[in-house]
Coordinates of C-alpha atoms in Angstrom, one line a residue:
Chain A
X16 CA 0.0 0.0 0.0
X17 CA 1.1 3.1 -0.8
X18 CA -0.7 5.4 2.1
X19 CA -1.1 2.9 5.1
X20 CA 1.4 0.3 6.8
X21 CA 0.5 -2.2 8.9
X22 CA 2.7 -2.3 11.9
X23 CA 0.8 -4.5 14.0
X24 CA -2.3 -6.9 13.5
X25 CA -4.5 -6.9 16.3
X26 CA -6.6 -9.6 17.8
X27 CA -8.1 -7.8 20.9
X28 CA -12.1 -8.5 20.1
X29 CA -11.0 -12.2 19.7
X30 CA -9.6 -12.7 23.5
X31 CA -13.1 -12.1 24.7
X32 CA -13.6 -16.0 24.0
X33 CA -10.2 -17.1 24.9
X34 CA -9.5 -14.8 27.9
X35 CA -10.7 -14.0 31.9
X36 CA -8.8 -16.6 33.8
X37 CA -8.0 -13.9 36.0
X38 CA -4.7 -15.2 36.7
X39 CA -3.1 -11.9 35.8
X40 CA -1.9 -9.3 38.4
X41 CA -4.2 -6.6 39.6
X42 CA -3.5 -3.4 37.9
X43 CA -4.4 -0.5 40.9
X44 CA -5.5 2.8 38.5
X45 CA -4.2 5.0 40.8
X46 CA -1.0 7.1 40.8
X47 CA 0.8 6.0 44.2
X48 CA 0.9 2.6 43.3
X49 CA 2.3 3.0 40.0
X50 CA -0.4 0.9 37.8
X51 CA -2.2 3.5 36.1
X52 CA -2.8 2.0 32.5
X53 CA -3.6 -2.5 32.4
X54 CA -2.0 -2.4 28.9
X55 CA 0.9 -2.9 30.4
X56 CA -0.2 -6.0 32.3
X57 CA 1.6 -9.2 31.5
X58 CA -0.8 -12.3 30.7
X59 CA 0.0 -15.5 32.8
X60 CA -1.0 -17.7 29.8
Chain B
X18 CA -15.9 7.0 -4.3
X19 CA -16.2 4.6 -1.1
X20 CA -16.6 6.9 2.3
X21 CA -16.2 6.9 5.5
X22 CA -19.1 6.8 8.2
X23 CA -18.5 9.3 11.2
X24 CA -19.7 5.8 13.2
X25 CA -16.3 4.1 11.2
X26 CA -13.9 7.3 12.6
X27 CA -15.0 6.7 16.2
X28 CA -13.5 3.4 16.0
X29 CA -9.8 4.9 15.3
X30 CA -7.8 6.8 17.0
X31 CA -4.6 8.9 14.7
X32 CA -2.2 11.0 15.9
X33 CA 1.3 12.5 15.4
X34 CA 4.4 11.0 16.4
X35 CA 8.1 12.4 15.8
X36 CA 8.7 10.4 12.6
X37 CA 5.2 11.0 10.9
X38 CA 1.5 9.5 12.2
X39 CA -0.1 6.7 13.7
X40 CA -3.5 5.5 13.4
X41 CA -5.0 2.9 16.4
X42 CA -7.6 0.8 15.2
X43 CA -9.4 0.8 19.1
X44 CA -11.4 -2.8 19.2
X45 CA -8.9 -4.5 17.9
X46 CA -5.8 -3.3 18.8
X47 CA -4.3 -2.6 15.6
X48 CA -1.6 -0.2 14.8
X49 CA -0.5 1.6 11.7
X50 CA 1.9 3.9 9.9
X51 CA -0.5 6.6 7.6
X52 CA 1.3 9.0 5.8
X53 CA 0.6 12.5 5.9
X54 CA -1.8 12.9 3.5
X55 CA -4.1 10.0 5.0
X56 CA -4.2 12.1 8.1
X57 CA -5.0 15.5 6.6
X58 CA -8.0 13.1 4.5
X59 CA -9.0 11.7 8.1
X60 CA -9.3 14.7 9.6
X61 CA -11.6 16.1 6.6
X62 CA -14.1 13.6 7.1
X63 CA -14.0 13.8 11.0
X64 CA -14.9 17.4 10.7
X65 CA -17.9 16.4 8.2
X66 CA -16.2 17.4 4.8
X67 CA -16.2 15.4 1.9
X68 CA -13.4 13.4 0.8
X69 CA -11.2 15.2 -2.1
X70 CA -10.9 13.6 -5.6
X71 CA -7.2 12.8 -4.9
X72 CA -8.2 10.8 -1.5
X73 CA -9.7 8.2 -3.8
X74 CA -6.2 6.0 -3.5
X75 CA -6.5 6.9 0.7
X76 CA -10.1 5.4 0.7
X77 CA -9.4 2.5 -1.1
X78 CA -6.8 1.6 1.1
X79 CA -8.6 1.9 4.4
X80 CA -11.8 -0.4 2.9
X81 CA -9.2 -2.8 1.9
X82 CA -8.3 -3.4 5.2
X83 CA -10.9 -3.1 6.7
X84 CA -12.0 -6.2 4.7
X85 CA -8.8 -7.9 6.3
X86 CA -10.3 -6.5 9.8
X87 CA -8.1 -4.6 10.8
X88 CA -9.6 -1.4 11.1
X89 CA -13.2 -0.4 11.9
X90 CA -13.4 -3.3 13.9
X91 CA -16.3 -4.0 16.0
X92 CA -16.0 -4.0 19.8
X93 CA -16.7 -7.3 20.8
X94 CA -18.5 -6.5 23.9
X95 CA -20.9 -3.3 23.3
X96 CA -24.0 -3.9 25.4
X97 CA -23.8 -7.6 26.1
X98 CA -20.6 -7.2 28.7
X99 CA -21.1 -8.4 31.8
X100 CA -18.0 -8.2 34.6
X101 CA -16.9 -10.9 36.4
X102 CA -18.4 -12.7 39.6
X103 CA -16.6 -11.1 42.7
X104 CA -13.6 -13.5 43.7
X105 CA -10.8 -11.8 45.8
X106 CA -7.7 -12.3 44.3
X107 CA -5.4 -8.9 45.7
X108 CA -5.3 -7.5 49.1
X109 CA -3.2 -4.2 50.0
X110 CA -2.3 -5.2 53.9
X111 CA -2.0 -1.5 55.4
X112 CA 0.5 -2.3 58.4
X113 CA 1.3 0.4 59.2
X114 CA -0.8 3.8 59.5
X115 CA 2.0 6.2 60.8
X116 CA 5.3 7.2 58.7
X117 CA 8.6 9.0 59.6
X118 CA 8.1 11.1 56.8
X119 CA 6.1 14.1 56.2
X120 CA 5.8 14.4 52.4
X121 CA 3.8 17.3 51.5
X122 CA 1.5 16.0 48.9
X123 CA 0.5 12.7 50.8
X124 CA -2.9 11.1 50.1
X125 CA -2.7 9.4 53.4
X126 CA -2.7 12.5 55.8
X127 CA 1.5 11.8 56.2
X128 CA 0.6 7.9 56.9
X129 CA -3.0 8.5 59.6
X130 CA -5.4 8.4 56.6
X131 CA -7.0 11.1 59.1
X132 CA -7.5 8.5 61.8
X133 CA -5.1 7.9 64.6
X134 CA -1.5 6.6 63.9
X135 CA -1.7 2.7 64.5
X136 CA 0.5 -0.6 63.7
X137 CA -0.9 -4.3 62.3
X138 CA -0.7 -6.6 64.8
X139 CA 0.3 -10.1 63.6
X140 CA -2.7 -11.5 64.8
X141 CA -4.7 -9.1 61.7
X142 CA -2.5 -9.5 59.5
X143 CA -2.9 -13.7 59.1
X144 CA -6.9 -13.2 60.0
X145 CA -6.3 -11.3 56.2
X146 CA -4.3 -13.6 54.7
X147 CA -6.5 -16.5 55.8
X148 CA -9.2 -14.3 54.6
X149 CA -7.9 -13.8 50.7
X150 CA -6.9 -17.5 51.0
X151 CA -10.4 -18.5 51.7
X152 CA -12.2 -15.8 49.4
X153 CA -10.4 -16.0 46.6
X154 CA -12.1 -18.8 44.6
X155 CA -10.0 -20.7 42.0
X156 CA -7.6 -17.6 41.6
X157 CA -4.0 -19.5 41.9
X158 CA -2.3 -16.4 42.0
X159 CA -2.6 -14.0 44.9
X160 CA -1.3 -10.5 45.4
X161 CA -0.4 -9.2 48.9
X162 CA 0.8 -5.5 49.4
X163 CA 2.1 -4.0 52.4
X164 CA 1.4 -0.4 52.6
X165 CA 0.4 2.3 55.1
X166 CA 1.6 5.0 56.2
X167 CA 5.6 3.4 56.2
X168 CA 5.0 -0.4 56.5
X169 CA 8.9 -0.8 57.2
X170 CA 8.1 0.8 60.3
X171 CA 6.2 -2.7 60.9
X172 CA 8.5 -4.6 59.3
X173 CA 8.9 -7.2 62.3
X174 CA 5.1 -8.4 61.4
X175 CA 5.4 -7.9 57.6
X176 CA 8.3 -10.3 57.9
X177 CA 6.0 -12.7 60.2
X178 CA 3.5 -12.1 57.6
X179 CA 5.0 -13.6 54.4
X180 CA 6.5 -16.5 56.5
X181 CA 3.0 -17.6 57.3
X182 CA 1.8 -16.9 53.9
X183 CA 4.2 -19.2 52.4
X184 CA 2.8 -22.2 54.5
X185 CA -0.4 -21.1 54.3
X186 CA -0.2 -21.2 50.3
X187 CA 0.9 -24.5 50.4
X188 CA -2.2 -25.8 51.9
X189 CA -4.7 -24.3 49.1
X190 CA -2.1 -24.7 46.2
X191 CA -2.1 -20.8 45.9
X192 CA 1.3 -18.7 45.1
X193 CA 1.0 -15.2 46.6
X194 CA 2.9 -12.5 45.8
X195 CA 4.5 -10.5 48.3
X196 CA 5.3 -6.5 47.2
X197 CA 6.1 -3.8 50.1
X198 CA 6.0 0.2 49.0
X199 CA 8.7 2.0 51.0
X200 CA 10.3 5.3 51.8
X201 CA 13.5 3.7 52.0
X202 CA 14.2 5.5 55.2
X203 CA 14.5 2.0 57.2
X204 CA 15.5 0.2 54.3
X205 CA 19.0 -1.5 55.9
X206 CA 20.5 -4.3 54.2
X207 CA 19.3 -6.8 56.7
X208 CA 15.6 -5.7 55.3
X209 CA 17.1 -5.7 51.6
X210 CA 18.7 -9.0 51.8
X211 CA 15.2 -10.7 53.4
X212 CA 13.2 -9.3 50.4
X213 CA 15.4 -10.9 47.8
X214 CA 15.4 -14.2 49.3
X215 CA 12.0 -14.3 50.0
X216 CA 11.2 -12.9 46.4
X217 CA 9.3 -9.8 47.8
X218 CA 8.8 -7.0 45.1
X219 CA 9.7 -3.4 46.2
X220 CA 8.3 -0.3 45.2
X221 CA 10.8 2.2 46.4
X222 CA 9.8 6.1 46.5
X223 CA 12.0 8.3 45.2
X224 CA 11.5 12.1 43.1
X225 CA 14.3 12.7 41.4
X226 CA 17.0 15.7 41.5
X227 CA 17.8 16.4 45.4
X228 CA 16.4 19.7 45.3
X229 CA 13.1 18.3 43.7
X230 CA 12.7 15.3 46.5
X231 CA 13.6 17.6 49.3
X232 CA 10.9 19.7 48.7
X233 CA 8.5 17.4 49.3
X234 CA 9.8 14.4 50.9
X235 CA 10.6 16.1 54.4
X236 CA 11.3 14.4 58.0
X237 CA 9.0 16.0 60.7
X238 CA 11.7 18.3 61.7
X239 CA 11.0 19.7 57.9
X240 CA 14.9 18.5 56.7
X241 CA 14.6 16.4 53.2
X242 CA 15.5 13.3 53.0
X243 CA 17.0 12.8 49.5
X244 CA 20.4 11.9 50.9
X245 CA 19.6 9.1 53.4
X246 CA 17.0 7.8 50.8
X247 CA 19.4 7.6 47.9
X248 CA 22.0 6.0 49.9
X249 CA 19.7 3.1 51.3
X250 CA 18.1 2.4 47.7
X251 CA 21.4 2.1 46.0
X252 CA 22.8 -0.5 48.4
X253 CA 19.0 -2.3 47.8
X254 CA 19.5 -2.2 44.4
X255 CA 23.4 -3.5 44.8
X256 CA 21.2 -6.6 46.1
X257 CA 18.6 -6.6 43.8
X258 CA 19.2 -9.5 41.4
X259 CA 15.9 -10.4 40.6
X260 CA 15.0 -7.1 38.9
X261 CA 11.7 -7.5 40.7
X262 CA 12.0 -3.3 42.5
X263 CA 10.9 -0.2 40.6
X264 CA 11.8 3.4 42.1
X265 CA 8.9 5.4 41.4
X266 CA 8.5 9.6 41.9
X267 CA 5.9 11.7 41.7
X268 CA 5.9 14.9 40.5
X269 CA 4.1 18.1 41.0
X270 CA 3.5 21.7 39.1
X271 CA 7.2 22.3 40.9
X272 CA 8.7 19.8 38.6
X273 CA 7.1 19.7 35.6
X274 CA 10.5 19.2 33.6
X275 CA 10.5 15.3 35.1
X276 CA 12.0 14.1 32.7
X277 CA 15.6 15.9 34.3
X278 CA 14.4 13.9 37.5
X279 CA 14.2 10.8 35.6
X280 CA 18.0 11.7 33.8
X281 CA 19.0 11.9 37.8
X282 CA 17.8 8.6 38.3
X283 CA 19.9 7.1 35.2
X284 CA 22.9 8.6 36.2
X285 CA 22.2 7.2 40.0
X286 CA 22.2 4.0 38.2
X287 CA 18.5 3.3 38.7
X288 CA 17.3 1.0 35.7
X289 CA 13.0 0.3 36.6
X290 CA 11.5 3.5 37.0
X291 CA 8.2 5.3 37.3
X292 CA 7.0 9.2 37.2
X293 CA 3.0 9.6 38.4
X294 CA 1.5 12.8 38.8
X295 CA 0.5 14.1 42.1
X296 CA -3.2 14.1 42.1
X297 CA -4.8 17.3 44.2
X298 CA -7.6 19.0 44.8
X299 CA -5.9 22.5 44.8
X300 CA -2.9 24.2 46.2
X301 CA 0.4 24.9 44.9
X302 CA 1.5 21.4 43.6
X303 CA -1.7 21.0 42.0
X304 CA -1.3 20.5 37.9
X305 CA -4.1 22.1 36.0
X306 CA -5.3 22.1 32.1
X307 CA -3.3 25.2 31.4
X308 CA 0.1 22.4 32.1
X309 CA -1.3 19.8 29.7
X310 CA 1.0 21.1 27.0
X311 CA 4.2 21.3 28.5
X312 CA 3.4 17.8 30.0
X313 CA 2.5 16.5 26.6
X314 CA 6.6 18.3 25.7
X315 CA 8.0 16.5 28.7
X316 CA 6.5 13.1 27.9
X317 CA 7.5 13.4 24.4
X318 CA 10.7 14.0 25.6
X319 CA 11.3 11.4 27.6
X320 CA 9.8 8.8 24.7
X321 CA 12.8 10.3 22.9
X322 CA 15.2 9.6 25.4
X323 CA 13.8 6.1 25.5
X324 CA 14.1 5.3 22.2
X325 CA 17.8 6.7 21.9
X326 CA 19.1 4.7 25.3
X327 CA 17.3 1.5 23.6
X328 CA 18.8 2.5 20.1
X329 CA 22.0 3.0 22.0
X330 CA 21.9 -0.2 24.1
X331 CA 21.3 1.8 27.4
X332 CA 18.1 0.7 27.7
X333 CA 15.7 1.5 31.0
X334 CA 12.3 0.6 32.0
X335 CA 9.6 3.4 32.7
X336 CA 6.4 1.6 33.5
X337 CA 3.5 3.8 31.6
X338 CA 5.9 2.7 28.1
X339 CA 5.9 -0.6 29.0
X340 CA 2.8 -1.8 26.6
X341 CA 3.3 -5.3 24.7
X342 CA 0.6 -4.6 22.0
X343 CA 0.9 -7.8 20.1
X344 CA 0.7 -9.9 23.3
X345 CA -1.1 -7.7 26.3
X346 CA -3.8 -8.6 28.5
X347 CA -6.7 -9.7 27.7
X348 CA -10.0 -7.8 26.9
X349 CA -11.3 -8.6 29.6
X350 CA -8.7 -8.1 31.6
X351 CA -8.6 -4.6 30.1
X352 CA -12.5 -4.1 31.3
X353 CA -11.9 -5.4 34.8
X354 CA -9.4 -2.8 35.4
X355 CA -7.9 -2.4 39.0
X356 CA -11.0 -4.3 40.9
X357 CA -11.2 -2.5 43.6
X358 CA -14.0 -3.3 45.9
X359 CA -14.3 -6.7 44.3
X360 CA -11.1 -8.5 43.4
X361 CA -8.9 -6.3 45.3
X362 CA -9.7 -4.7 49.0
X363 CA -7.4 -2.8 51.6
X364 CA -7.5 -3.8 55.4
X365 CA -6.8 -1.5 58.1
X366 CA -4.9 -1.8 60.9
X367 CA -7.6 -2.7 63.2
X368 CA -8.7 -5.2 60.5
X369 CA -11.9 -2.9 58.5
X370 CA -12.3 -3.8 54.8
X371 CA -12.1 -1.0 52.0
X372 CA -12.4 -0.9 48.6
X373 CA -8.9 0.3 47.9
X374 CA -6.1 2.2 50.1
X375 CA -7.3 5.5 48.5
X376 CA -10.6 5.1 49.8
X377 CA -9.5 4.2 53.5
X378 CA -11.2 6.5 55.7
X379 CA -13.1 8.0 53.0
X380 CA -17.0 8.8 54.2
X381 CA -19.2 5.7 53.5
X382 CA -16.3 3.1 52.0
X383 CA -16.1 1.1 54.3
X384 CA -17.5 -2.3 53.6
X385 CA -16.7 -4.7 56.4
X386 CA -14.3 -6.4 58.6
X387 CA -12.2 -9.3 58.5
X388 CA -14.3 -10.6 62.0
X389 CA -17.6 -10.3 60.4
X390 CA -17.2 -10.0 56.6
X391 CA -18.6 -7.8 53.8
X392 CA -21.7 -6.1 55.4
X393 CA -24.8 -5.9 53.4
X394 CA -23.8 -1.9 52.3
X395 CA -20.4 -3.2 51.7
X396 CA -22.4 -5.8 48.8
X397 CA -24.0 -3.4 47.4
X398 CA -20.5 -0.9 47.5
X399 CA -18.8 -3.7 45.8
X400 CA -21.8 -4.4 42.8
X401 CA -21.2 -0.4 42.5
X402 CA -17.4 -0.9 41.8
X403 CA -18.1 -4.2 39.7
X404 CA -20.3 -1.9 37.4
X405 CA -18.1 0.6 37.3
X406 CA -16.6 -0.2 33.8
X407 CA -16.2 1.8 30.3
X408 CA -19.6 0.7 29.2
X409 CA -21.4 2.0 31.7
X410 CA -19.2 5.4 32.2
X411 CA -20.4 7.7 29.6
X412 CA -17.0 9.8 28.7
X413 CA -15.0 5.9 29.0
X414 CA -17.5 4.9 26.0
X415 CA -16.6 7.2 23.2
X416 CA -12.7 7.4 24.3
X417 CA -10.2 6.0 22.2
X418 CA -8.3 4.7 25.4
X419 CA -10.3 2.6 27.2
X420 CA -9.5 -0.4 26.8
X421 CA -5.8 0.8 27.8
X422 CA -7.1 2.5 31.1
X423 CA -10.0 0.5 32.1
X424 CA -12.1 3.7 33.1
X425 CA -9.0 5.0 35.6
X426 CA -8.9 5.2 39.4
X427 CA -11.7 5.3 40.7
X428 CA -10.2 6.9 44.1
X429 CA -9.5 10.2 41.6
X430 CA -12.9 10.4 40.0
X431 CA -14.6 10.2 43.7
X432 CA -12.0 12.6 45.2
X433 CA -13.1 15.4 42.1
X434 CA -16.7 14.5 41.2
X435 CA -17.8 12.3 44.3
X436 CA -19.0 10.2 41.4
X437 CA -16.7 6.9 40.5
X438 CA -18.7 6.5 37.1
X439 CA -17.0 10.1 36.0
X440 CA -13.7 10.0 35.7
X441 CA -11.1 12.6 36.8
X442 CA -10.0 14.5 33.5
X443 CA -6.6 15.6 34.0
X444 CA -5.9 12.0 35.0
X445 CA -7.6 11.2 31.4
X446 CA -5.8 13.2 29.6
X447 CA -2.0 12.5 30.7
X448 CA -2.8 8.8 30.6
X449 CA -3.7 9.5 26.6
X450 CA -0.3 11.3 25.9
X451 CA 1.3 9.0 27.9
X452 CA 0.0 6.0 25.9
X453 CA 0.6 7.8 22.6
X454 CA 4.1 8.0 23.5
X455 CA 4.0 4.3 24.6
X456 CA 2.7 3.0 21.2
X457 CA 5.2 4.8 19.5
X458 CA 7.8 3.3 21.5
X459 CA 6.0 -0.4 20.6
X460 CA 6.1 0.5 16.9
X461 CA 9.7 1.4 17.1
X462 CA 10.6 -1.7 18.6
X463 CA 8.4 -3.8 16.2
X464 CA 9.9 -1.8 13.5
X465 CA 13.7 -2.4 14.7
X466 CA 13.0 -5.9 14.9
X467 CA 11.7 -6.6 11.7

């Protein structure tokens, strides 16, 4: 293509069937516990 | 000429970056290069014009792939989500509600949470670990947190604490985590040596250049503390071989050129770091709207630095860049968010149940204790926070970030709006710039590697 690159192929909608164990850390929101965003969570999978 | 529906432009997110523009596609997680031109035709039809003859080429290309799906995609979830059951799987042990520091901007009232100054007895303490042991469902893995206040200054029962954890896992076939957040004041080697053998993560506070952390991080007798502080979290670190400690600052309208903190830290040697905003109601440390620019500068600033120390094989961590968009959590992960008040709770001292350490001694938050359980206005507290997700928070719905924030701390929007379905803005908005930078950074990397 001459406009648009594809730099990475994203598969979030389909990891509402194969996700949720839960096993994953919590992620607090708040500033003093430094967690603020859960895209940077690691998945235990 | 194919168009574009103003329905299709609120499922993508574009924006500028130092080497040209990226374009998220938000359902699925997609990311993209666009050249100039595709942005100037993007924002044409966001602002209700009509496409130009010469953005035939531009349009072509975006219904191509969105054939391939990998832009316009449909959110999987949109009025059919419903959160998880409540099973306890994180609990932030406040041992200690007193500190022998009296930084300026604390949350916690300088460690009382506006109650009386008070210690975790051991006694609590394995009540609440028997609790999240018994609460926590099939959840293998278990997070405990010692906080307060200074939980070092407890450290005697914190140490008890894990010790008893670790048996106790063994009988439900449970790992729990162990972190402690510190001041480093009483952070000897003895206490640095015990966290790396028993795998304990540290969170270790820290803001930056000495004349930065001294404003704010004071003793009682008002005296800053950035020497004694540096010293004890460089000999931790000497220690640290597991790489499982971050030093983490926060900074205030006094620093909003962080990013020279975060330079003092690399030159300290300090390789896992973290900047946060202070989050106020009003004063003079408060940030307002009128900083969002020069914090947007400051954060593109930093991303530079990132990507020349990584280019340069100096590489350091900063936790809001660490995103892993090919492989990141889950979407529901990403909707579940923090928890709080269902799969994560704080216990006091004297052993009360809250939904999260912000909220301790907050009016009406409390939901229980660990002798008689969640009361019956603690249930319905808890259904609150369960619903408290980007579908059912009107500004989450329509924001390109949510699935990257999960809504934001609920603490903040209940300290601004007394709401926690309205999120606070300012928070909003640096945790966009901040994850503009931090896709950037992923593209790079994808980019280098390839």
């Amino acid at each position: 293509m001459k406009h648009i690159q594809v730099v990475i192929s994203g598969k979030l909608q389909q990891t509402a069937k194969t996700g949720g164990c839960g096993s994953c850390q919590s992620s607090c929101q708040s500033a003093c516990k430094t967690s603020c965003t859960v895209g940077n969570q690691a998945c235990e999978k | 000429m194919q168009n574009i529906t103003a329905n299709e432009l609120a499922k993508i997110h574009w924006f500028a970056v130092p080497d040209g523009f990226l374009l998220l596609d938000i359902n699925s997680g997609s990311v993209l290069r666009i050249d100039e031109d595709t942005a100037n035709c993007l924002e044409r039809l966001q602002a209700g014009e009509q496409p130009l003859a010469d953005d035939a080429e531009i349009l072509a290309e975006l219904a191509e792939l969105k054939q391939q799906g990998l832009l316009f995609s449909d959110d999987a979830y949109q009025d059919k989500y419903e959160p998880p059951a409540p099973v306890l799987k994180s609990l932030c042990l406040n041992v200690c509600h007193d500190c022998d520091l009296r930084c300026r901007y604390c949350f916690a009232s300088t460690g009382s949470f506006g109650g009386k100054r008070a210690r975790m007895s051991f006694e609590v303490g394995a009540a609440a670990l028997d609790y999240l042991l018994e609460h926590s469902g099939k959840r293998r893995f278990l997070e405990v947190d010692f906080f307060g206040g200074e939980p070092l200054l407890n450290i005697n029962v914190v140490k008890q604490l894990v010790a008893y954890g670790r048996e106790r896992e063994k009988e439900y076939g449970k790992t729990l985590r162990f972190t402690f957040t510190t001041n480093c004041v009483g952070l000897t080697p003895e206490i640095s040596a015990w966290a790396e053998a028993e795998n304990v993560s540290v969170v270790l506070s820290h803001d930056g250049r000495p004349e930065v952390h001294d404003r704010q991080r004071v003793f009682a007798n008002d005296k800053g503390s950035y020497q004694l502080v540096t010293e004890h979290i460089k000999q931790f670190l000497a220690q640290n071989s597991r790489g499982n400690a971050i030093v983490r600052g926060t900074y205030t309208a006094f620093n909003k050129d962080f990013c020279e903190d975060i330079k003092h830290w690399l030159d300290l040697g300090f390789p896992r770091l973290s900047m946060e905003p202070a989050v106020e109601l009003d004063g003079e440390r408060c940030l307002h709207e009128s900083d969002l620019p020069q914090l947007k500068e400051e954060y593109w600033k930093l991303a530079k630095l990132f990507e020349q120390r990584r280019v340069d094989g100096q590489p350091f961590e900063f936790f809001h860049f660490k995103l892993d968009l090919k492989h990141g959590p889950c979407l529901p992960k990403r909707l579940t968010g923090c928890g709080a008040g269902y799969e994560y709770l704080v216990v006091t001292p004297e052993g009360e149940l809250y939904p999260c350490h912000q909220f301790v001694g907050r009016e009406g938050f409390k939901m229980g204790d660990l002798a008689d359980g969640i009361t019956e206005h603690g249930q319905k507290l808890s259904e609150q926070f369960r619903q408290a997700h980007v579908y059912n928070k009107k500004s989450c719905r329509v924001c390109w970030a949510r699935f990257f924030c999960s809504g934001g701390c609920h603490a903040n929007a209940e300290l601004f709006h007394h709401d926690i379905m309205q999120p606070y803005e300012l928070g909003c908005q640096i945790s966009q710039m901040r994850l503009e930078c931090a896709i950037w950074l992923a593209v790079k990397e994808v980019e280098q590697c390839s």
